[in-house]
CSV table of C-alpha atoms in Angstrom, one decimal:
chain,number,residue,atom,x,y,z
Q,29,MET,CA,133.3,75.2,106.7
Q,30,ALA,CA,137.0,74.9,106.0
Q,31,LEU,CA,139.7,73.7,108.4
Q,32,ILE,CA,142.7,75.9,108.8
Q,33,SER,CA,145.2,73.3,110.0
Q,34,PHE,CA,148.4,73.5,112.1
Q,35,PRO,CA,151.5,71.3,111.8
Q,36,LYS,CA,151.3,67.8,113.2
Q,37,ASP,CA,153.7,68.5,116.0
Q,38,PHE,CA,152.1,71.8,117.0
Q,39,LEU,CA,151.5,71.8,120.8
Q,40,TRP,CA,148.2,73.0,122.2
Q,41,GLY,CA,148.0,73.8,125.9
Q,42,THR,CA,146.9,76.1,128.7
Q,43,ALA,CA,148.6,78.0,131.5
Q,44,THR,CA,148.4,79.1,135.1
Q,45,SER,CA,150.7,80.4,137.8
Q,46,SER,CA,151.3,79.3,141.4
Q,47,TYR,CA,150.1,82.2,143.5
Q,48,GLN,CA,147.0,82.7,141.3
Q,49,ILE,CA,145.6,79.2,141.8
Q,50,GLU,CA,147.4,77.1,144.5
Q,51,GLY,CA,146.1,78.5,147.7
Q,52,ALA,CA,147.5,76.6,150.8
Q,53,ALA,CA,149.5,79.8,151.4
Q,54,MET,CA,150.4,78.8,155.0
Q,55,GLU,CA,150.5,75.0,154.7
Q,56,ASP,CA,153.3,72.5,154.5
Q,57,GLY,CA,156.2,74.8,155.3
Q,58,ARG,CA,155.6,77.4,152.5
Q,59,GLY,CA,157.2,80.7,153.3
Q,60,GLU,CA,155.7,84.2,152.8
Q,61,SER,CA,155.9,85.7,149.4
Q,62,ILE,CA,155.8,89.4,148.3
Q,63,TRP,CA,152.3,88.7,147.0
Q,64,ASP,CA,151.2,87.5,150.4
Q,65,ARG,CA,152.4,90.7,151.9
Q,66,PHE,CA,151.3,93.0,149.1
Q,67,SER,CA,147.8,91.6,148.7
Q,68,LYS,CA,147.1,92.0,152.4
Q,69,THR,CA,148.1,95.7,152.4
Q,70,PRO,CA,145.0,97.8,152.3
Q,71,GLY,CA,144.2,99.4,148.9
Q,72,LYS,CA,146.6,97.3,146.9
Q,73,VAL,CA,144.0,94.8,145.4
Q,74,GLY,CA,140.8,96.0,143.8
Q,75,ASP,CA,138.4,93.8,145.8
Q,76,GLY,CA,140.5,93.5,148.9
Q,77,THR,CA,141.2,89.8,148.4
Q,78,ASN,CA,144.3,87.6,148.4
Q,79,GLY,CA,145.6,84.2,147.2
Q,80,ASP,CA,145.4,82.4,150.5
Q,81,VAL,CA,142.8,79.9,149.0
Q,82,ALA,CA,142.5,81.0,145.4
Q,83,CYS,CA,141.4,77.9,143.4
Q,84,ASP,CA,142.7,75.5,146.0
Q,85,HIS,CA,144.7,73.8,143.3
Q,86,TYR,CA,147.2,72.6,145.9
Q,87,HIS,CA,144.6,70.1,147.2
Q,88,ARG,CA,142.6,69.7,144.0
Q,89,TYR,CA,145.4,69.2,141.4
Q,90,ARG,CA,144.3,65.7,140.6
Q,91,GLU,CA,140.8,66.9,139.7
Q,92,ASP,CA,142.3,69.7,137.6
Q,93,ILE,CA,144.6,67.3,135.7
Q,94,ALA,CA,141.6,65.1,135.0
Q,95,LEU,CA,139.7,68.1,133.7
Q,96,MET,CA,142.7,69.1,131.4
Q,97,LYS,CA,142.8,65.5,130.1
Q,98,SER,CA,139.1,65.5,129.3
Q,99,LEU,CA,139.6,68.7,127.3
Q,100,GLY,CA,142.4,67.2,125.3
Q,101,MET,CA,145.2,69.4,126.6
Q,102,GLN,CA,148.6,68.4,125.2
Q,103,ALA,CA,150.7,70.6,127.5
Q,104,TYR,CA,150.3,72.5,130.7
Q,105,ARG,CA,152.4,75.5,131.7
Q,106,PHE,CA,152.5,76.1,135.4
Q,107,SER,CA,154.9,77.9,137.8
Q,108,VAL,CA,156.7,76.7,140.9
Q,109,ALA,CA,156.3,78.8,144.0
Q,110,TRP,CA,159.8,79.8,145.2
Q,111,PRO,CA,158.7,80.2,148.8
Q,112,ARG,CA,157.3,76.7,148.8
Q,113,ILE,CA,160.7,75.3,147.9
Q,114,LEU,CA,163.0,77.6,149.8
Q,115,PRO,CA,160.8,79.4,152.4
Q,116,THR,CA,163.4,82.1,153.1
Q,117,GLY,CA,164.7,82.3,149.5
Q,118,ARG,CA,167.9,80.4,150.1
Q,119,GLY,CA,169.4,77.7,152.3
Q,120,LYS,CA,167.2,74.9,153.7
Q,121,VAL,CA,164.9,73.1,151.2
Q,122,ASN,CA,161.3,72.4,152.1
Q,123,PRO,CA,160.7,68.7,151.1
Q,124,LYS,CA,156.9,69.0,151.2
Q,125,GLY,CA,157.1,71.8,148.7
Q,126,LEU,CA,159.1,69.7,146.3
Q,127,ASP,CA,156.9,66.7,146.9
Q,128,PHE,CA,153.9,68.7,145.7
Q,129,TYR,CA,155.5,69.5,142.3
Q,130,ASN,CA,156.8,66.0,142.0
Q,131,ARG,CA,153.3,64.7,142.4
Q,132,LEU,CA,151.9,67.3,140.0
Q,133,VAL,CA,154.5,66.4,137.3
Q,134,ASP,CA,153.9,62.7,137.7
Q,135,GLY,CA,150.2,63.3,137.4
Q,136,LEU,CA,150.5,65.3,134.2
Q,137,LEU,CA,152.8,62.7,132.6
Q,138,GLU,CA,150.4,59.9,133.5
Q,139,ALA,CA,147.6,61.9,131.8
Q,140,GLY,CA,149.7,62.3,128.7
Q,141,ILE,CA,150.2,66.1,129.3
Q,142,THR,CA,153.6,67.7,128.7
Q,143,PRO,CA,154.7,69.9,131.6
Q,144,PHE,CA,156.2,73.3,131.0
Q,145,VAL,CA,157.7,74.7,134.2
Q,146,THR,CA,158.0,78.4,134.8
Q,147,LEU,CA,160.5,78.9,137.6
Q,148,TYR,CA,159.5,82.5,138.5
Q,149,HIS,CA,156.0,83.9,138.1
Q,150,TRP,CA,156.3,86.8,140.6
Q,151,ASP,CA,156.1,85.2,144.1
Q,152,LEU,CA,159.5,86.2,145.4
Q,153,PRO,CA,160.1,85.1,149.0
Q,154,GLN,CA,159.5,88.0,151.3
Q,155,THR,CA,162.8,87.4,153.1
Q,156,LEU,CA,164.7,88.2,149.9
Q,157,GLN,CA,162.6,91.4,149.4
Q,158,ASP,CA,163.4,92.5,152.9
Q,159,GLN,CA,167.1,92.2,151.8
Q,160,GLY,CA,166.5,94.4,148.8
Q,161,GLY,CA,164.7,92.2,146.3
Q,162,TRP,CA,165.4,92.3,142.5
Q,163,PRO,CA,167.2,95.6,142.5
Q,164,ARG,CA,170.0,93.8,144.3
Q,165,ARG,CA,172.4,91.5,142.5
Q,166,SER,CA,172.2,89.0,145.4
Q,167,THR,CA,168.6,88.1,144.4
Q,168,ALA,CA,169.9,87.0,141.0
Q,169,GLU,CA,172.4,84.7,142.8
Q,170,ALA,CA,169.6,83.4,145.0
Q,171,PHE,CA,167.5,82.6,141.9
Q,172,VAL,CA,170.2,80.4,140.6
Q,173,GLU,CA,170.4,78.5,143.9
Q,174,TYR,CA,166.6,78.0,143.7
Q,175,THR,CA,166.8,77.0,140.1
Q,176,GLU,CA,169.3,74.3,140.8
Q,177,VAL,CA,167.1,72.8,143.5
Q,178,VAL,CA,164.0,72.6,141.3
Q,179,ALA,CA,165.8,71.5,138.2
Q,180,ARG,CA,167.6,68.6,140.0
Q,181,ALA,CA,164.3,67.5,141.5
Q,182,LEU,CA,162.2,67.6,138.4
Q,183,GLY,CA,164.7,67.6,135.5
Q,184,ASP,CA,164.6,63.9,134.9
Q,185,ARG,CA,160.9,64.3,133.8
Q,186,VAL,CA,160.4,68.0,132.9
Q,187,LYS,CA,162.1,68.8,129.6
Q,188,ASN,CA,160.6,72.3,129.0
Q,189,TRP,CA,161.7,75.1,131.2
Q,190,ILE,CA,160.9,78.9,131.3
Q,191,THR,CA,163.1,80.9,133.6
Q,192,HIS,CA,161.0,84.0,134.1
Q,193,ASN,CA,157.5,85.2,133.3
Q,194,GLU,CA,157.3,88.8,132.0
Q,195,PRO,CA,160.5,90.6,133.2
Q,196,TRP,CA,158.8,93.9,132.4
Q,197,CYS,CA,156.1,93.2,135.0
Q,198,ILE,CA,158.7,91.9,137.5
Q,199,SER,CA,160.7,95.1,137.2
Q,200,LEU,CA,158.9,98.1,135.8
Q,201,LEU,CA,155.2,97.4,136.6
Q,202,SER,CA,156.3,96.4,140.2
Q,203,HIS,CA,159.1,98.8,140.9
Q,204,GLU,CA,158.4,101.9,138.8
Q,205,LYS,CA,154.6,102.0,138.6
Q,206,GLY,CA,154.0,100.2,141.9
Q,207,LEU,CA,150.9,98.3,140.7
Q,208,HIS,CA,152.3,94.9,141.5
Q,209,ALA,CA,154.3,93.5,144.5
Q,210,PRO,CA,156.4,94.8,146.0
Q,211,GLY,CA,154.7,98.1,145.0
Q,212,LEU,CA,157.6,100.5,144.7
Q,213,LYS,CA,157.7,103.7,142.6
Q,214,ASP,CA,161.4,104.2,141.9
Q,215,PHE,CA,162.5,104.2,138.3
Q,216,ARG,CA,166.2,103.6,139.1
Q,217,GLN,CA,165.3,100.6,141.3
Q,218,ALA,CA,163.0,99.3,138.5
Q,219,LEU,CA,165.8,99.5,135.9
Q,220,ALA,CA,168.2,97.7,138.3
Q,221,ALA,CA,165.6,95.0,138.9
Q,222,SER,CA,165.2,94.6,135.1
Q,223,HIS,CA,168.9,93.9,134.7
Q,224,HIS,CA,169.1,91.5,137.6
Q,225,VAL,CA,166.1,89.5,136.4
Q,226,LEU,CA,167.7,89.1,132.9
Q,227,LEU,CA,171.1,88.3,134.5
Q,228,SER,CA,169.5,85.6,136.7
Q,229,HIS,CA,168.0,84.1,133.5
Q,230,GLY,CA,171.4,84.0,131.9
Q,231,TRP,CA,173.0,82.4,134.9
Q,232,ALA,CA,170.2,79.9,135.3
Q,233,VAL,CA,170.0,78.5,131.8
Q,234,PRO,CA,173.3,76.4,132.0
Q,235,VAL,CA,172.3,75.2,135.5
Q,236,ILE,CA,169.0,73.9,134.1
Q,237,ARG,CA,170.8,72.2,131.2
Q,238,ALA,CA,173.2,70.5,133.6
Q,239,ALA,CA,170.4,69.2,135.8
Q,240,SER,CA,168.0,68.3,133.0
Q,241,PRO,CA,169.9,66.8,130.0
Q,242,GLY,CA,168.2,67.4,126.7
Q,243,ALA,CA,166.0,70.1,128.1
Q,244,GLN,CA,164.5,73.0,126.1
Q,245,VAL,CA,165.0,76.3,127.9
Q,246,GLY,CA,163.7,79.7,127.3
Q,247,ILE,CA,162.2,82.9,128.8
Q,248,THR,CA,158.7,84.5,128.5
Q,249,LEU,CA,158.3,88.1,127.7
Q,250,ASN,CA,155.1,90.2,127.7
Q,251,LEU,CA,155.4,92.2,124.5
Q,252,SER,CA,153.5,95.3,123.4
Q,253,PRO,CA,153.3,95.6,119.6
Q,254,ALA,CA,152.8,99.3,118.8
Q,255,GLU,CA,152.3,101.8,116.0
Q,256,PRO,CA,152.3,105.5,115.8
Q,257,ALA,CA,148.9,107.2,115.7
Q,258,SER,CA,150.0,109.3,112.7
Q,259,PRO,CA,153.0,109.7,110.4
Q,260,SER,CA,154.2,112.7,112.4
Q,261,ALA,CA,157.8,112.8,113.8
Q,262,ALA,CA,156.4,113.3,117.3
Q,263,ASP,CA,154.2,110.2,117.1
Q,264,TYR,CA,157.0,108.1,115.7
Q,265,ASP,CA,159.2,109.2,118.6
Q,266,ALA,CA,156.5,108.2,121.1
Q,267,PHE,CA,156.3,104.9,119.3
Q,268,ARG,CA,160.1,104.5,119.4
Q,269,HIS,CA,160.2,105.1,123.2
Q,270,HIS,CA,157.3,102.8,123.9
Q,271,ASP,CA,158.9,100.0,121.9
Q,272,GLY,CA,162.1,100.5,123.7
Q,273,TYR,CA,160.5,100.6,127.1
Q,274,PHE,CA,158.3,97.5,126.7
Q,275,ASN,CA,160.1,95.4,124.1
Q,276,ARG,CA,163.6,96.2,123.0
Q,277,TRP,CA,164.9,96.8,126.6
Q,278,PHE,CA,164.4,93.1,127.2
Q,279,LEU,CA,164.7,91.6,123.7
Q,280,ASP,CA,167.9,93.3,122.7
Q,281,PRO,CA,170.1,92.1,125.6
Q,282,LEU,CA,168.6,88.6,125.3
Q,283,TYR,CA,169.7,88.4,121.7
Q,284,GLY,CA,173.2,89.9,122.2
Q,285,ARG,CA,172.5,93.5,121.3
Q,286,HIS,CA,173.1,95.0,124.7
Q,287,TYR,CA,170.6,97.5,126.1
Q,288,PRO,CA,169.2,99.9,123.5
Q,289,ALA,CA,171.4,103.0,123.2
Q,290,ASP,CA,168.5,105.3,122.5
Q,291,MET,CA,166.7,104.2,125.7
Q,292,ILE,CA,169.9,104.6,127.8
Q,293,ALA,CA,170.0,108.2,126.4
Q,294,ASP,CA,166.3,108.7,127.2
Q,295,TYR,CA,166.7,107.5,130.8
Q,296,ILE,CA,169.8,109.6,131.4
Q,297,LYS,CA,168.0,112.7,130.1
Q,298,ALA,CA,165.0,111.9,132.3
Q,299,GLY,CA,167.2,111.4,135.4
Q,300,HIS,CA,166.3,107.7,135.6
Q,301,LEU,CA,170.0,106.7,135.1
Q,302,PRO,CA,173.2,108.6,136.2
Q,303,SER,CA,175.1,110.4,133.5
Q,304,GLU,CA,177.6,107.6,133.4
Q,305,GLY,CA,174.9,105.3,132.1
Q,306,PHE,CA,173.6,101.9,133.3
Q,307,THR,CA,176.1,101.3,136.0
Q,308,VAL,CA,174.6,98.2,137.5
Q,309,VAL,CA,175.9,96.3,134.5
Q,310,GLN,CA,179.2,94.5,135.4
Q,311,PRO,CA,181.8,92.9,133.1
Q,312,GLY,CA,180.5,89.7,131.7
Q,313,ASP,CA,176.8,90.4,132.5
Q,314,LEU,CA,175.7,91.1,128.9
Q,315,GLU,CA,177.4,87.9,127.7
Q,316,ALA,CA,175.6,85.9,130.4
Q,317,ILE,CA,172.2,87.4,129.5
Q,318,ALA,CA,172.7,86.6,125.8
Q,319,VAL,CA,173.1,82.9,126.6
Q,320,ASP,CA,171.8,80.7,123.8
Q,321,THR,CA,168.2,79.6,124.4
Q,322,ASP,CA,165.9,77.1,122.7
Q,323,PHE,CA,162.8,79.2,122.5
Q,324,LEU,CA,161.2,82.5,123.3
Q,325,GLY,CA,157.8,82.6,125.0
Q,326,VAL,CA,155.5,85.4,124.0
Q,327,ASN,CA,152.6,86.7,126.1
Q,328,TYR,CA,150.3,88.8,124.0
Q,329,TYR,CA,147.1,90.5,125.0
Q,330,ASN,CA,146.8,93.9,123.2
Q,331,ARG,CA,148.6,96.5,121.1
Q,332,ALA,CA,149.4,100.2,121.7
Q,333,VAL,CA,148.7,103.1,119.5
Q,334,LEU,CA,151.1,106.0,120.4
Q,335,ARG,CA,150.2,109.6,120.3
Q,336,SER,CA,152.8,112.1,121.4
Q,337,ASP,CA,152.2,114.1,124.6
Q,338,LYS,CA,154.9,116.6,123.6
Q,339,VAL,CA,153.0,118.2,120.8
Q,340,PRO,CA,149.6,119.8,121.2
Q,341,GLU,CA,146.8,117.8,119.4
Q,342,GLU,CA,146.0,120.7,117.1
Q,343,LYS,CA,149.6,121.0,116.0
Q,344,ASN,CA,150.1,117.3,115.4
Q,345,HIS,CA,149.1,115.4,112.2
Q,346,PRO,CA,145.6,114.0,112.1
Q,347,ARG,CA,145.3,110.5,113.6
Q,348,THR,CA,145.5,107.7,110.9
Q,349,VAL,CA,145.4,104.8,113.3
Q,350,HIS,CA,142.6,104.4,115.8
Q,351,LEU,CA,141.8,101.9,118.5
Q,352,ALA,CA,138.7,99.8,118.1
Q,353,PRO,CA,135.5,101.0,119.9
Q,354,GLN,CA,135.5,100.3,123.6
Q,355,SER,CA,132.5,98.2,123.2
Q,356,GLU,CA,134.8,95.7,121.5
Q,357,TRP,CA,137.4,95.7,124.3
Q,358,THR,CA,137.8,93.0,127.0
Q,359,GLU,CA,136.7,93.6,130.6
Q,360,MET,CA,140.3,94.4,131.5
Q,361,GLY,CA,139.9,97.5,129.3
Q,362,TRP,CA,142.1,96.1,126.6
Q,363,GLU,CA,141.5,96.4,122.9
Q,364,VAL,CA,141.0,93.2,120.9
Q,365,HIS,CA,143.4,93.3,117.9
Q,366,PRO,CA,144.4,89.8,116.7
Q,367,ASP,CA,146.4,91.1,113.7
Q,368,SER,CA,148.9,92.6,116.1
Q,369,LEU,CA,149.8,89.1,117.2
Q,370,ARG,CA,150.6,88.2,113.6
Q,371,LYS,CA,152.8,91.3,113.3
Q,372,LEU,CA,154.5,90.6,116.6
Q,373,LEU,CA,155.4,87.0,115.8
Q,374,THR,CA,156.6,88.0,112.4
Q,375,ARG,CA,158.7,90.8,113.7
Q,376,LEU,CA,160.3,88.6,116.3
Q,377,HIS,CA,161.2,86.1,113.6
Q,378,VAL,CA,162.7,88.7,111.3
Q,379,ASP,CA,164.4,90.9,113.8
Q,380,TYR,CA,165.7,88.5,116.4
Q,381,GLY,CA,165.6,85.0,114.8
Q,382,PRO,CA,164.6,82.9,117.8
Q,383,ARG,CA,165.0,79.2,117.2
Q,384,LYS,CA,161.5,78.6,118.2
Q,385,LEU,CA,158.5,80.6,119.5
Q,386,TYR,CA,155.6,79.7,121.8
Q,387,VAL,CA,152.6,81.8,122.6
Q,388,THR,CA,152.9,81.2,126.3
Q,389,GLU,CA,149.8,83.3,127.2
Q,390,ASN,CA,146.9,84.7,125.2
Q,391,GLY,CA,143.4,85.1,126.4
Q,392,ALA,CA,140.7,87.5,127.5
Q,393,SER,CA,138.7,88.5,130.5
Q,394,PHE,CA,134.9,88.1,130.1
Q,395,SER,CA,132.8,87.4,133.2
Q,396,THR,CA,129.9,85.5,131.5
Q,397,PRO,CA,128.4,83.4,134.3
Q,398,PRO,CA,126.7,80.0,134.2
Q,399,ASP,CA,123.2,80.1,132.9
Q,400,ALA,CA,120.2,78.3,134.4
Q,401,GLN,CA,121.3,75.0,132.9
Q,402,GLY,CA,124.9,75.4,134.3
Q,403,ARG,CA,126.4,76.2,130.9
Q,404,VAL,CA,128.8,79.1,130.4
Q,405,PRO,CA,128.1,80.6,127.0
Q,406,ASP,CA,131.2,82.7,126.7
Q,407,GLU,CA,131.0,83.4,122.9
Q,408,LYS,CA,133.2,86.5,123.1
Q,409,ARG,CA,136.1,84.4,124.5
Q,410,THR,CA,135.6,81.8,121.8
Q,411,ASN,CA,135.7,84.4,119.1
Q,412,PHE,CA,138.8,86.0,120.7
Q,413,LEU,CA,140.7,82.8,120.7
Q,414,ARG,CA,139.6,81.8,117.2
Q,415,ASP,CA,140.7,85.1,115.7
Q,416,HIS,CA,144.1,85.0,117.5
Q,417,PHE,CA,144.7,81.4,116.5
Q,418,LEU,CA,144.1,82.4,112.9
Q,419,ALA,CA,146.4,85.4,113.2
Q,420,ALA,CA,149.1,83.1,114.6
Q,421,ARG,CA,148.7,80.7,111.7
Q,422,LYS,CA,149.3,83.6,109.3
Q,423,ALA,CA,152.5,84.5,111.1
Q,424,MET,CA,153.6,80.8,110.7
Q,425,ASP,CA,152.8,81.1,107.0
Q,426,ALA,CA,155.2,84.1,106.9
Q,427,GLY,CA,157.9,82.0,108.4
Q,428,ALA,CA,157.6,82.5,112.2
Q,429,PRO,CA,158.7,79.3,114.0
Q,430,LEU,CA,155.7,79.0,116.2
Q,431,ALA,CA,155.7,75.6,117.9
Q,432,GLY,CA,152.7,75.8,120.3
Q,433,TYR,CA,150.0,77.9,121.9
Q,434,PHE,CA,149.1,78.1,125.6
Q,435,VAL,CA,145.7,79.7,126.3
Q,436,TRP,CA,145.5,81.9,129.4
Q,437,SER,CA,144.2,80.7,131.5
Q,438,PHE,CA,143.1,77.2,132.4
Q,439,MET,CA,140.6,78.5,135.0
Q,440,ASP,CA,139.4,81.7,136.6
Q,441,ASN,CA,141.8,82.7,139.3
Q,442,PHE,CA,143.3,85.5,141.5
Q,443,GLU,CA,144.1,88.2,138.9
Q,444,TRP,CA,146.8,90.1,140.8
Q,445,ASP,CA,145.8,93.7,141.6
Q,446,ARG,CA,142.3,93.0,140.3
Q,447,GLY,CA,141.7,90.2,142.8
Q,448,TYR,CA,138.8,88.0,141.7
Q,449,LEU,CA,137.1,90.8,139.7
Q,450,GLN,CA,138.4,89.5,136.3
Q,451,ARG,CA,137.9,86.0,134.8
Q,452,PHE,CA,140.3,84.8,132.2
Q,453,GLY,CA,139.6,81.1,132.5
Q,454,ILE,CA,138.2,78.7,130.0
Q,455,VAL,CA,137.0,76.9,133.1
Q,456,TRP,CA,134.6,78.7,135.4
Q,457,VAL,CA,135.5,78.5,139.1
Q,458,ASP,CA,132.9,79.1,141.8
Q,459,TYR,CA,135.2,80.4,144.5
Q,460,LYS,CA,132.8,79.5,147.4
Q,461,THR,CA,132.3,75.9,146.4
Q,462,GLN,CA,135.5,75.4,144.2
Q,463,GLN,CA,133.2,73.8,141.5
Q,464,ARG,CA,134.8,73.8,138.1
Q,465,ILE,CA,132.6,74.2,134.9
Q,466,PRO,CA,134.2,74.1,131.5
Q,467,LYS,CA,133.0,77.1,129.6
Q,468,ASP,CA,131.8,76.9,126.0
Q,469,SER,CA,135.2,78.2,125.0
Q,470,ALA,CA,136.9,75.2,126.6
Q,471,LEU,CA,134.6,72.8,124.7
Q,472,TRP,CA,135.4,74.7,121.5
Q,473,TYR,CA,139.1,74.5,122.3
Q,474,ARG,CA,138.8,70.8,122.9
Q,475,ASP,CA,137.5,70.5,119.3
Q,476,VAL,CA,140.3,72.7,117.9
Q,477,ILE,CA,142.9,70.4,119.6
Q,478,LYS,CA,141.3,67.3,118.3
Q,479,ALA,CA,141.1,68.6,114.8
Q,480,ASN,CA,144.5,70.3,115.1
Q,481,GLY,CA,143.0,73.3,113.3
Q,482,VAL,CA,140.3,76.0,113.3
Q,483,GLN,CA,137.0,75.7,111.4
Q,484,VAL,CA,136.2,78.9,109.5
Q,485,PRO,CA,133.3,79.7,107.1
């Protein structure tokens, strides 16, 4: 066996989000979020469940920190629940909410685990949604108010901040496709939401820096590396549009390139924008969005292979790129393709030049249960992580400034519109008893962290 090693200062961690694990949805002054409302709307969540209890992390965080420490975690990425801090989105602060995150941060630091705080992982206060939500500019203003409260409370100890998790999901998945809260299906509203999320990021970065001197600040995007299914012009156009819709629409303005002109034209042609263009953008907005950041967080799960729907199959070129057999996909129905992570990280380095990159989420859903001895032999997840770690190392060899890796997720949890039907955790959670069992993948990951490298034949 040979050890493929990582730099000495490479950071190994894991990640969660507030609504997915905390529970205590109606305790200690927490307000209602859009996910509380959405998950309790019949037909919105696959198994009819919600996050009222989830993993009960709000009460069991000490146990969870101890478990992270036993597994050698160097860093933990978690999110703050906006309605726990400002129950109606603005105005009066809930001290019990801040106290929970103060205790969590202190516990992590005592355990030698570096906290990475995500300010927004989708649980918008319902009051703000009732006032129009992310399609309205006022929500971006409210986010800055919330950011200042949290950064002032935690900024003396937290030095790594992520403004938003996955703006594509916040805006398009939630406002165009309607699959996530608030469950709208209005493309124009979705595009307005995308702009206000990015704008709130731009406004929040200097606020964080003022409240947390020396902080590292960034944003996390879920990116979809893609390739055309054939060399045909039609497939290349499908690829171009997909890349613009998922990737460039967010990357370009963050790195000072404004919104992609080809996508503006596509959206006007499709009636998603007025003929005048992207009119929600006001003077100074694009400069604010392009604020200098310290890192870019990357969430990667799978790639896309694009086949045009504008040309009949028999008139298109033969496919030259194929997805792997479905037998090799995860239980979410996602292809496993580690090399696309290498390509993605390399592309980001070459095309956008971020100062630093983190893989802020990468993982797989496999529901392997405990065996008779109480062991969880999740070999598929271990293989998934090993192959993706090695792909990331290849990107680093090509110059990508990857500084750390956060496995998604620390433990099984409420998987949004899938409820509890999908298990991404490296720790098994029995939702009835709240027992935690480190899976074989967690024990393997512990060894990777200890060796700061991956053993390969």
